[in-house]
Amino acid sequence: MVGCEGLWGVLMKSSGTTELNTFYPIKAECQADVPATRFKPRAGKTLSQRRWQASFSQDGHLDIAKVLRRIQRGGVHPSIKGEVWEFLLGCYDPNSTLEERNELKQRRRGQYDMWKAECQKMVPVIGSGKFITTPLIDDEGQPIDPSMVGVQTSDKKVVQWMQLLHQIGLDVHRTDRALEFYETEANQAKLFDVLAVYAWLDNDIGYVQGMNDICSPLIILVENEADCYWCFDRAMRRMRENFRCSASSMGVQSQLATLSQIMKTVDPKLHHHLEDLDGGEYLFAFRMLMVLFRREFSFADTLYLWELMWAMEYNPYIFTKYEDPDHAKTKGPLPPTNDKHLKQYGKFERKNVKTGHTEENSALSVFLVASVLEIKNRRILNEAKGVDDVVKILGDITSNLDAKKALNEALKIQKKYLSKAKKG
């Protein structure tokens, strides 16, 4: 007779990639073309459903330090990723009760339904279970699609938003095509609706290609569409500036400049070699930072990478920062007073707090790119005769990079960088 914990161990050991394929099945005709998956749930390391449930007190307070420790060791089991991510992304406060979270959830769902209804009133396809891939209106704001005849499109914000919708639809059609999940139009429409509502509400940036790659895993992991929207909103709070476009620049260039500074500090020889190759602006890392390594990992490994990163970057004040930004700005987080409090921070953020490092563009993803460059240091120095060679060498990491090892290397680079920056 095998006890519950023993049975869990047997399942964890025996399933591995086979089990992951039951959660994120890949279309038969695509299986040869997608990157191989390295992540496997491991008993004693991966956050299991039992461990997750045991981390809550009777009234629903979450022991976030215990959860972060487990995630940083072995990720999150697929069966609970959605609900765990809601905390990692700052949708909920670990110090809240179950009742408080349920009240907040219902309020947010009502808010999303109102926004969606507002969008649907202007464009009826939203919320219909379908989506569009052709323009609704022309550059002058005149209707092209028959469904738009008679609809008022004189408002500049409405026109700009409507002109984005077919691009969102085209990107939705191309998103994660290898996954069986997106074989149904209803699931594609769910992704379209969330992106369309987000674009309507974000007057400044709206929608930019690549947001679909960030939103797609959330659509799959979080069943309720409104809950998924709020997860995406929180994810974009971290990444939004990367998508800011102007005629001459992209927001991600700020992170590329930080990457350049990091490499110049921790590995001047490699940095100068890249400069000699006209790669000193690090534009070859553009895609990695824009969509958080979606192209370099299999779908399951991307999820593992993201949860490790978000756990390492976790700040216990993230909920307040997003929910009440004005209050967070004026009051500011209290400095950690003891080791117990510090354990509520992820490894990466803990180091920043201890050293007083607050640079906005120094996200863990930037140090992760630096760690990939360090892993490929020798090949780049010996083989790269131009930027195209650098791109090719970095392309070889697809399916060959261990997410946890690369992130641990990123933490070492962070430590080295902060130490040298302090001395400098």
Tab-separated table of C-alpha atoms in Angstrom:
chain	number	residue	atom	x	y	z
A	1	MET	CA	0.000	0.000	0.000
A	2	VAL	CA	1.457	3.354	-1.060
A	3	GLY	CA	0.607	6.431	1.059
A	4	CYS	CA	-0.411	9.762	-0.500
A	5	GLU	CA	3.102	11.200	-0.419
A	6	GLY	CA	4.527	7.939	-1.757
A	7	LEU	CA	1.967	7.829	-4.551
A	8	TRP	CA	2.809	11.416	-5.448
A	9	GLY	CA	6.479	10.452	-5.665
A	10	VAL	CA	5.693	7.517	-7.940
A	11	LEU	CA	3.599	9.745	-10.218
A	12	MET	CA	6.266	12.432	-10.305
A	13	LYS	CA	9.021	9.973	-11.199
A	14	SER	CA	7.100	7.949	-13.730
A	15	SER	CA	5.392	10.720	-15.627
A	16	GLY	CA	7.850	13.512	-16.484
A	17	THR	CA	7.439	14.770	-20.026
A	18	THR	CA	4.569	12.353	-20.688
A	19	GLU	CA	2.587	14.006	-17.915
A	20	LEU	CA	3.400	17.488	-19.218
A	21	ASN	CA	2.057	16.470	-22.627
A	22	THR	CA	-1.295	15.697	-21.010
A	23	PHE	CA	-1.443	19.264	-19.682
A	24	TYR	CA	-0.126	20.983	-22.825
A	25	PRO	CA	-0.718	18.487	-25.664
A	26	ILE	CA	1.112	19.159	-28.916
A	27	LYS	CA	-0.485	18.440	-32.288
A	28	ALA	CA	0.869	15.184	-33.754
A	29	GLU	CA	2.087	16.855	-36.954
A	30	CYS	CA	4.064	19.446	-34.957
A	31	GLN	CA	5.838	17.203	-32.462
A	32	ALA	CA	9.005	16.872	-34.529
A	33	ASP	CA	9.320	20.657	-34.945
A	34	VAL	CA	8.953	21.941	-31.370
A	35	PRO	CA	11.894	22.214	-28.940
A	36	ALA	CA	12.339	19.264	-26.582
A	37	THR	CA	11.182	19.784	-22.984
A	38	ARG	CA	13.723	19.460	-20.182
A	39	PHE	CA	11.502	20.295	-17.195
A	40	LYS	CA	10.058	17.390	-15.229
A	41	PRO	CA	8.102	17.688	-11.970
A	42	ARG	CA	10.270	16.243	-9.192
A	43	ALA	CA	9.002	14.898	-5.864
A	44	GLY	CA	10.502	16.814	-2.971
A	45	LYS	CA	11.488	19.765	-5.171
A	46	THR	CA	8.522	20.838	-7.317
A	47	LEU	CA	5.685	22.670	-5.542
A	48	SER	CA	2.924	20.042	-5.444
A	49	GLN	CA	-0.800	20.550	-4.920
A	50	ARG	CA	-0.523	19.086	-1.419
A	51	ARG	CA	2.360	21.386	-0.456
A	52	TRP	CA	0.535	24.361	-1.953
A	53	GLN	CA	-2.639	23.724	0.032
A	54	ALA	CA	-0.615	23.139	3.214
A	55	SER	CA	0.972	26.587	2.792
A	56	PHE	CA	-2.310	28.347	3.658
A	57	SER	CA	-3.493	29.007	7.207
A	58	GLN	CA	-7.060	28.173	8.212
A	59	ASP	CA	-8.377	31.598	7.161
A	60	GLY	CA	-6.344	31.667	3.947
A	61	HIS	CA	-3.096	33.528	4.702
A	62	LEU	CA	-0.288	32.206	2.490
A	63	ASP	CA	3.179	31.404	3.809
A	64	ILE	CA	4.854	33.015	0.793
A	65	ALA	CA	8.401	32.381	2.056
A	66	LYS	CA	7.792	28.617	2.081
A	67	VAL	CA	6.201	28.723	-1.386
A	68	LEU	CA	9.035	30.795	-2.897
A	69	ARG	CA	11.622	28.422	-1.461
A	70	ARG	CA	9.903	25.437	-3.075
A	71	ILE	CA	9.359	27.119	-6.466
A	72	GLN	CA	12.986	28.244	-6.636
A	73	ARG	CA	14.023	24.639	-6.058
A	74	GLY	CA	11.845	22.920	-8.637
A	75	GLY	CA	9.079	25.023	-10.164
A	76	VAL	CA	5.329	24.470	-9.893
A	77	HIS	CA	3.324	21.369	-10.766
A	78	PRO	CA	1.173	21.950	-13.899
A	79	SER	CA	-2.078	21.233	-12.042
A	80	ILE	CA	-1.721	24.381	-9.878
A	81	LYS	CA	0.327	26.778	-12.014
A	82	GLY	CA	-2.561	29.176	-12.707
A	83	GLU	CA	-3.474	29.791	-9.065
A	84	VAL	CA	0.180	30.008	-7.964
A	85	TRP	CA	0.987	32.484	-10.736
A	86	GLU	CA	-1.816	34.769	-9.523
A	87	PHE	CA	0.236	35.300	-6.355
A	88	LEU	CA	3.630	35.483	-8.098
A	89	LEU	CA	2.324	38.182	-10.451
A	90	GLY	CA	0.876	40.240	-7.595
A	91	CYS	CA	-2.842	39.692	-8.249
A	92	TYR	CA	-3.324	38.787	-4.583
A	93	ASP	CA	-1.719	39.669	-1.284
A	94	PRO	CA	-0.361	36.602	0.573
A	95	ASN	CA	-1.457	38.294	3.805
A	96	SER	CA	-5.101	38.409	2.698
A	97	THR	CA	-7.774	35.944	3.774
A	98	LEU	CA	-9.648	33.645	1.404
A	99	GLU	CA	-12.777	35.735	1.942
A	100	GLU	CA	-10.942	38.965	1.046
A	101	ARG	CA	-9.539	37.390	-2.112
A	102	ASN	CA	-12.938	36.107	-3.196
A	103	GLU	CA	-14.440	39.583	-2.741
A	104	LEU	CA	-11.615	41.106	-4.802
A	105	LYS	CA	-12.000	38.424	-7.473
A	106	GLN	CA	-15.737	39.071	-7.864
A	107	ARG	CA	-15.186	42.826	-8.029
A	108	ARG	CA	-12.509	42.419	-10.703
A	109	ARG	CA	-14.647	40.032	-12.725
A	110	GLY	CA	-17.478	42.580	-12.705
A	111	GLN	CA	-15.073	45.311	-13.796
A	112	TYR	CA	-13.740	43.199	-16.665
A	113	ASP	CA	-17.271	42.308	-17.814
A	114	MET	CA	-18.109	46.049	-17.964
A	115	TRP	CA	-15.002	46.828	-20.018
A	116	LYS	CA	-15.648	43.913	-22.350
A	117	ALA	CA	-19.283	44.956	-22.839
A	118	GLU	CA	-18.065	48.472	-23.693
A	119	CYS	CA	-15.757	47.005	-26.352
A	120	GLN	CA	-18.438	44.642	-27.667
A	121	LYS	CA	-20.820	47.548	-28.135
A	122	MET	CA	-18.318	49.092	-30.563
A	123	VAL	CA	-17.134	45.822	-32.165
A	124	PRO	CA	-19.721	43.007	-31.854
A	125	VAL	CA	-17.237	40.200	-32.677
A	126	ILE	CA	-15.661	40.688	-29.231
A	127	GLY	CA	-17.228	38.178	-26.847
A	128	SER	CA	-18.821	36.212	-29.687
A	129	GLY	CA	-16.377	33.288	-29.570
A	130	LYS	CA	-14.902	34.434	-32.888
A	131	PHE	CA	-12.173	36.874	-33.915
A	132	ILE	CA	-11.131	38.920	-36.945
A	133	THR	CA	-7.999	38.984	-39.105
A	134	THR	CA	-9.024	41.652	-41.647
A	135	PRO	CA	-9.264	45.436	-41.076
A	136	LEU	CA	-12.535	46.883	-39.770
A	137	ILE	CA	-11.821	50.451	-40.855
A	138	ASP	CA	-9.363	52.170	-43.192
A	139	ASP	CA	-6.668	54.735	-42.345
A	140	GLU	CA	-9.270	57.512	-42.517
A	141	GLY	CA	-11.540	55.745	-40.023
A	142	GLN	CA	-14.086	54.766	-42.696
A	143	PRO	CA	-15.704	51.309	-42.338
A	144	ILE	CA	-14.393	48.439	-44.470
A	145	ASP	CA	-16.148	45.583	-42.710
A	146	PRO	CA	-19.949	45.510	-43.295
A	147	SER	CA	-20.558	45.116	-39.540
A	148	MET	CA	-19.053	48.587	-38.993
A	149	VAL	CA	-21.443	50.493	-41.275
A	150	GLY	CA	-23.252	53.078	-39.173
A	151	VAL	CA	-20.866	52.773	-36.215
A	152	GLN	CA	-19.490	56.100	-34.998
A	153	THR	CA	-15.731	56.165	-35.543
A	154	SER	CA	-14.995	59.882	-35.217
A	155	ASP	CA	-13.285	59.532	-31.829
A	156	LYS	CA	-9.487	59.289	-32.278
A	157	LYS	CA	-9.073	56.716	-29.466
A	158	VAL	CA	-11.793	54.488	-30.988
A	159	VAL	CA	-10.215	54.706	-34.454
A	160	GLN	CA	-6.717	53.846	-33.200
A	161	TRP	CA	-8.058	50.891	-31.215
A	162	MET	CA	-10.160	49.534	-34.095
A	163	GLN	CA	-7.139	49.741	-36.410
A	164	LEU	CA	-5.233	47.479	-34.006
A	165	LEU	CA	-7.829	44.713	-33.823
A	166	HIS	CA	-7.084	42.895	-37.080
A	167	GLN	CA	-3.360	42.863	-36.183
A	168	ILE	CA	-4.262	41.300	-32.836
A	169	GLY	CA	-6.329	38.728	-34.738
A	170	LEU	CA	-3.474	37.924	-37.131
A	171	ASP	CA	-1.100	37.445	-34.197
A	172	VAL	CA	-3.637	35.295	-32.327
A	173	HIS	CA	-3.914	33.055	-35.398
A	174	ARG	CA	-0.116	32.558	-35.315
A	175	THR	CA	0.236	32.081	-31.545
A	176	ASP	CA	1.365	28.681	-30.233
A	177	ARG	CA	0.038	26.927	-33.328
A	178	ALA	CA	1.663	23.642	-32.253
A	179	LEU	CA	-0.602	23.322	-29.185
A	180	GLU	CA	-3.883	21.440	-29.432
A	181	PHE	CA	-5.438	24.054	-27.137
A	182	TYR	CA	-5.577	26.577	-29.974
A	183	GLU	CA	-7.223	24.222	-32.446
A	184	THR	CA	-10.584	25.584	-31.291
A	185	GLU	CA	-11.672	29.066	-32.355
A	186	ALA	CA	-13.229	29.606	-28.910
A	187	ASN	CA	-9.811	29.417	-27.241
A	188	GLN	CA	-8.247	31.681	-29.866
A	189	ALA	CA	-11.155	34.097	-29.341
A	190	LYS	CA	-10.467	34.133	-25.593
A	191	LEU	CA	-6.898	35.277	-26.312
A	192	PHE	CA	-8.208	37.843	-28.812
A	193	ASP	CA	-10.752	39.254	-26.350
A	194	VAL	CA	-8.246	39.688	-23.513
A	195	LEU	CA	-5.751	41.434	-25.809
A	196	ALA	CA	-8.487	43.602	-27.367
A	197	VAL	CA	-9.800	44.758	-23.972
A	198	TYR	CA	-6.266	45.412	-22.748
A	199	ALA	CA	-5.494	47.473	-25.865
A	200	TRP	CA	-8.675	49.501	-25.326
A	201	LEU	CA	-7.730	50.343	-21.736
A	202	ASP	CA	-4.041	51.068	-22.328
A	203	ASN	CA	-4.315	54.431	-24.082
A	204	ASP	CA	-0.570	54.936	-24.161
A	205	ILE	CA	0.838	51.714	-25.647
A	206	GLY	CA	-2.260	49.740	-26.686
A	207	TYR	CA	-1.153	46.549	-28.388
A	208	VAL	CA	2.277	45.632	-29.759
A	209	GLN	CA	3.251	42.341	-31.388
A	210	GLY	CA	4.759	40.034	-28.766
A	211	MET	CA	2.092	40.728	-26.150
A	212	ASN	CA	0.254	37.716	-27.592
A	213	ASP	CA	3.229	35.506	-26.628
A	214	ILE	CA	3.100	36.779	-23.041
A	215	CYS	CA	-0.685	36.394	-22.761
A	216	SER	CA	-1.030	32.950	-24.367
A	217	PRO	CA	0.272	30.836	-21.432
A	218	LEU	CA	-2.049	32.728	-19.080
A	219	ILE	CA	-5.043	31.917	-21.309
A	220	ILE	CA	-4.141	28.231	-21.041
A	221	LEU	CA	-3.411	28.187	-17.296
A	222	VAL	CA	-6.177	30.460	-15.951
A	223	GLU	CA	-9.621	29.154	-16.795
A	224	ASN	CA	-11.730	32.246	-16.101
A	225	GLU	CA	-11.225	34.909	-18.773
A	226	ALA	CA	-11.546	37.865	-16.375
A	227	ASP	CA	-9.013	36.325	-13.966
A	228	CYS	CA	-6.728	35.769	-16.942
A	229	TYR	CA	-7.045	39.427	-17.936
A	230	TRP	CA	-5.924	40.563	-14.481
A	231	CYS	CA	-2.948	38.177	-14.580
A	232	PHE	CA	-1.975	39.594	-17.965
A	233	ASP	CA	-2.383	43.136	-16.675
A	234	ARG	CA	-0.009	42.347	-13.792
A	235	ALA	CA	2.499	40.647	-16.101
A	236	MET	CA	2.437	43.723	-18.333
A	237	ARG	CA	3.115	46.010	-15.354
A	238	ARG	CA	6.551	44.370	-15.272
A	239	MET	CA	7.135	44.387	-19.021
A	240	ARG	CA	5.025	47.223	-20.402
A	241	GLU	CA	7.883	49.659	-21.020
A	242	ASN	CA	9.586	47.087	-23.280
A	243	PHE	CA	6.674	47.494	-25.706
A	244	ARG	CA	6.700	51.292	-25.825
A	245	CYS	CA	7.334	52.285	-29.470
A	246	SER	CA	8.331	55.535	-31.103
A	247	ALA	CA	9.449	56.329	-34.630
A	248	SER	CA	13.084	55.888	-33.611
A	249	SER	CA	13.181	53.474	-30.671
A	250	MET	CA	11.660	50.558	-28.776
A	251	GLY	CA	11.347	50.530	-24.997
A	252	VAL	CA	13.349	47.324	-24.697
A	253	GLN	CA	16.433	49.328	-25.699
A	254	SER	CA	16.642	50.580	-22.099
A	255	GLN	CA	17.154	46.994	-20.966
A	256	LEU	CA	19.641	46.408	-23.775
A	257	ALA	CA	21.629	49.426	-22.542
A	258	THR	CA	21.613	47.927	-19.034
A	259	LEU	CA	22.763	44.592	-20.486
A	260	SER	CA	25.635	46.404	-22.193
A	261	GLN	CA	26.632	48.000	-18.896
A	262	ILE	CA	26.465	44.660	-17.058
A	263	MET	CA	28.632	42.888	-19.634
A	264	LYS	CA	31.110	45.762	-19.704
A	265	THR	CA	31.425	45.423	-15.919
A	266	VAL	CA	31.513	41.622	-15.463
A	267	ASP	CA	33.193	40.532	-18.714
A	268	PRO	CA	34.947	43.451	-20.420
A	269	LYS	CA	36.817	41.140	-22.822
A	270	LEU	CA	33.601	39.675	-24.269
A	271	HIS	CA	31.945	43.106	-24.300
A	272	HIS	CA	34.792	44.642	-26.278
A	273	HIS	CA	34.754	41.709	-28.714
A	274	LEU	CA	31.034	42.267	-29.292
A	275	GLU	CA	31.694	45.985	-29.793
A	276	ASP	CA	34.328	45.131	-32.410
A	277	LEU	CA	31.669	43.058	-34.202
A	278	ASP	CA	29.242	46.048	-34.114
A	279	GLY	CA	27.172	44.138	-31.545
A	280	GLY	CA	27.819	46.470	-28.620
A	281	GLU	CA	24.189	47.634	-28.601
A	282	TYR	CA	23.166	44.000	-27.981
A	283	LEU	CA	20.287	44.146	-30.470
A	284	PHE	CA	20.701	40.380	-31.000
A	285	ALA	CA	19.129	39.961	-27.515
A	286	PHE	CA	16.044	42.023	-28.481
A	287	ARG	CA	13.678	39.076	-28.909
A	288	MET	CA	14.810	37.261	-25.754
A	289	LEU	CA	13.864	40.268	-23.618
A	290	MET	CA	10.699	41.230	-25.523
A	291	VAL	CA	8.971	37.868	-25.132
A	292	LEU	CA	10.936	36.423	-22.196
A	293	PHE	CA	12.704	33.609	-24.060
A	294	ARG	CA	9.535	32.177	-25.621
A	295	ARG	CA	11.449	31.176	-28.780
A	296	GLU	CA	14.385	29.620	-26.935
A	297	PHE	CA	12.385	27.126	-24.857
A	298	SER	CA	9.583	24.620	-25.333
A	299	PHE	CA	6.178	25.754	-24.045
A	300	ALA	CA	6.508	23.753	-20.797
A	301	ASP	CA	10.068	24.966	-20.221
A	302	THR	CA	8.968	28.577	-20.790
A	303	LEU	CA	6.424	28.202	-17.989
A	304	TYR	CA	9.119	26.740	-15.728
A	305	LEU	CA	11.527	29.570	-16.586
A	306	TRP	CA	8.925	32.272	-15.944
A	307	GLU	CA	7.820	30.926	-12.567
A	308	LEU	CA	11.437	30.570	-11.446
A	309	MET	CA	12.103	34.159	-12.529
A	310	TRP	CA	8.975	35.563	-10.908
A	311	ALA	CA	9.683	33.672	-7.693
A	312	MET	CA	13.272	34.992	-7.646
A	313	GLU	CA	12.049	38.550	-8.361
A	314	TYR	CA	9.183	38.387	-5.873
A	315	ASN	CA	8.661	41.378	-3.601
A	316	PRO	CA	6.059	41.072	-0.804
A	317	TYR	CA	4.875	44.626	-1.575
A	318	ILE	CA	4.060	43.857	-5.204
A	319	PHE	CA	0.299	43.633	-4.566
A	320	THR	CA	0.175	47.079	-2.912
A	321	LYS	CA	2.392	48.549	-5.619
A	322	TYR	CA	-0.061	47.459	-8.331
A	323	GLU	CA	-3.345	47.785	-6.459
A	324	ASP	CA	-2.682	51.183	-4.880
A	325	PRO	CA	0.322	52.714	-6.684
A	326	ASP	CA	-0.170	56.233	-5.266
A	327	HIS	CA	-0.138	54.906	-1.713
A	328	ALA	CA	2.889	52.719	-2.489
A	329	LYS	CA	4.765	55.749	-3.881
A	330	THR	CA	4.093	58.034	-0.918
A	331	LYS	CA	4.504	55.460	1.824
A	332	GLY	CA	7.036	53.159	0.177
A	333	PRO	CA	7.815	49.652	1.456
A	334	LEU	CA	9.251	49.328	4.926
A	335	PRO	CA	12.830	48.036	4.873
A	336	PRO	CA	13.138	44.400	5.969
A	337	THR	CA	13.875	44.283	9.676
A	338	ASN	CA	15.001	40.678	10.035
A	339	ASP	CA	15.871	37.462	8.205
A	340	LYS	CA	12.295	36.173	8.490
A	341	HIS	CA	11.025	39.223	6.632
A	342	LEU	CA	13.794	38.951	4.022
A	343	LYS	CA	12.715	35.382	3.236
A	344	GLN	CA	9.459	36.811	1.851
A	345	TYR	CA	11.547	38.203	-1.023
A	346	GLY	CA	12.813	36.084	-3.911
A	347	LYS	CA	16.576	35.456	-4.143
A	348	PHE	CA	17.136	38.096	-6.818
A	349	GLU	CA	15.036	40.811	-5.179
A	350	ARG	CA	16.503	40.017	-1.756
A	351	LYS	CA	19.967	40.876	-3.080
A	352	ASN	CA	18.672	44.160	-4.497
A	353	VAL	CA	17.048	45.050	-1.180
A	354	LYS	CA	20.172	44.223	0.807
A	355	THR	CA	22.385	46.374	-1.444
A	356	GLY	CA	19.865	49.177	-2.011
A	357	HIS	CA	19.945	48.576	-5.789
A	358	THR	CA	16.757	49.955	-7.369
A	359	GLU	CA	17.535	50.373	-11.090
A	360	GLU	CA	14.283	49.859	-13.022
A	361	ASN	CA	15.853	48.208	-16.072
A	362	SER	CA	17.886	45.649	-14.116
A	363	ALA	CA	15.292	42.882	-14.322
A	364	LEU	CA	16.392	39.285	-13.809
A	365	SER	CA	15.756	38.657	-17.524
A	366	VAL	CA	18.630	41.053	-18.351
A	367	PHE	CA	20.998	39.106	-16.111
A	368	LEU	CA	19.672	35.898	-17.679
A	369	VAL	CA	20.755	37.108	-21.135
A	370	ALA	CA	24.140	37.955	-19.589
A	371	SER	CA	24.358	34.418	-18.206
A	372	VAL	CA	23.613	32.953	-21.663
A	373	LEU	CA	26.411	35.101	-23.110
A	374	GLU	CA	28.754	33.857	-20.396
A	375	ILE	CA	27.772	30.246	-21.081
A	376	LYS	CA	28.629	30.831	-24.771
A	377	ASN	CA	31.630	33.059	-23.962
A	378	ARG	CA	34.325	30.821	-25.444
A	379	ARG	CA	32.476	30.114	-28.689
A	380	ILE	CA	31.644	33.788	-29.240
A	381	LEU	CA	35.262	34.846	-28.656
A	382	ASN	CA	36.698	32.078	-30.845
A	383	GLU	CA	34.121	31.707	-33.623
A	384	ALA	CA	32.115	34.925	-34.017
A	385	LYS	CA	33.404	37.071	-36.892
A	386	GLY	CA	30.221	39.149	-37.114
A	387	VAL	CA	26.873	39.729	-35.400
A	388	ASP	CA	25.252	37.003	-37.536
A	389	ASP	CA	27.654	34.486	-35.990
A	390	VAL	CA	26.642	35.650	-32.501
A	391	VAL	CA	22.972	35.164	-33.398
A	392	LYS	CA	23.722	31.655	-34.714
A	393	ILE	CA	25.703	30.673	-31.592
A	394	LEU	CA	22.933	31.949	-29.301
A	395	GLY	CA	20.368	30.126	-31.457
A	396	ASP	CA	22.000	26.859	-30.431
A	397	ILE	CA	20.650	27.276	-26.886
A	398	THR	CA	17.160	26.251	-28.061
A	399	SER	CA	16.305	23.025	-26.165
A	400	ASN	CA	19.864	22.905	-24.806
A	401	LEU	CA	19.622	25.418	-21.977
A	402	ASP	CA	18.812	24.347	-18.418
A	403	ALA	CA	16.549	27.123	-17.062
A	404	LYS	CA	17.480	26.666	-13.419
A	405	LYS	CA	21.235	26.505	-14.071
A	406	ALA	CA	21.064	29.580	-16.306
A	407	LEU	CA	19.134	31.526	-13.666
A	408	ASN	CA	21.555	30.491	-10.925
A	409	GLU	CA	24.351	31.751	-13.176
A	410	ALA	CA	22.349	34.985	-13.598
A	411	LEU	CA	22.248	35.387	-9.792
A	412	LYS	CA	26.037	34.987	-9.659
A	413	ILE	CA	26.421	37.657	-12.348
A	414	GLN	CA	24.070	39.945	-10.398
A	415	LYS	CA	26.216	39.482	-7.273
A	416	LYS	CA	29.412	40.183	-9.231
A	417	TYR	CA	27.899	43.215	-10.971
A	418	LEU	CA	26.551	44.784	-7.764
A	419	SER	CA	29.873	44.200	-6.033
A	420	LYS	CA	31.894	45.835	-8.841
A	421	ALA	CA	29.357	48.648	-9.318
A	422	LYS	CA	29.573	49.428	-5.594
A	423	LYS	CA	33.379	49.597	-5.734
A	424	GLY	CA	33.229	51.706	-8.870
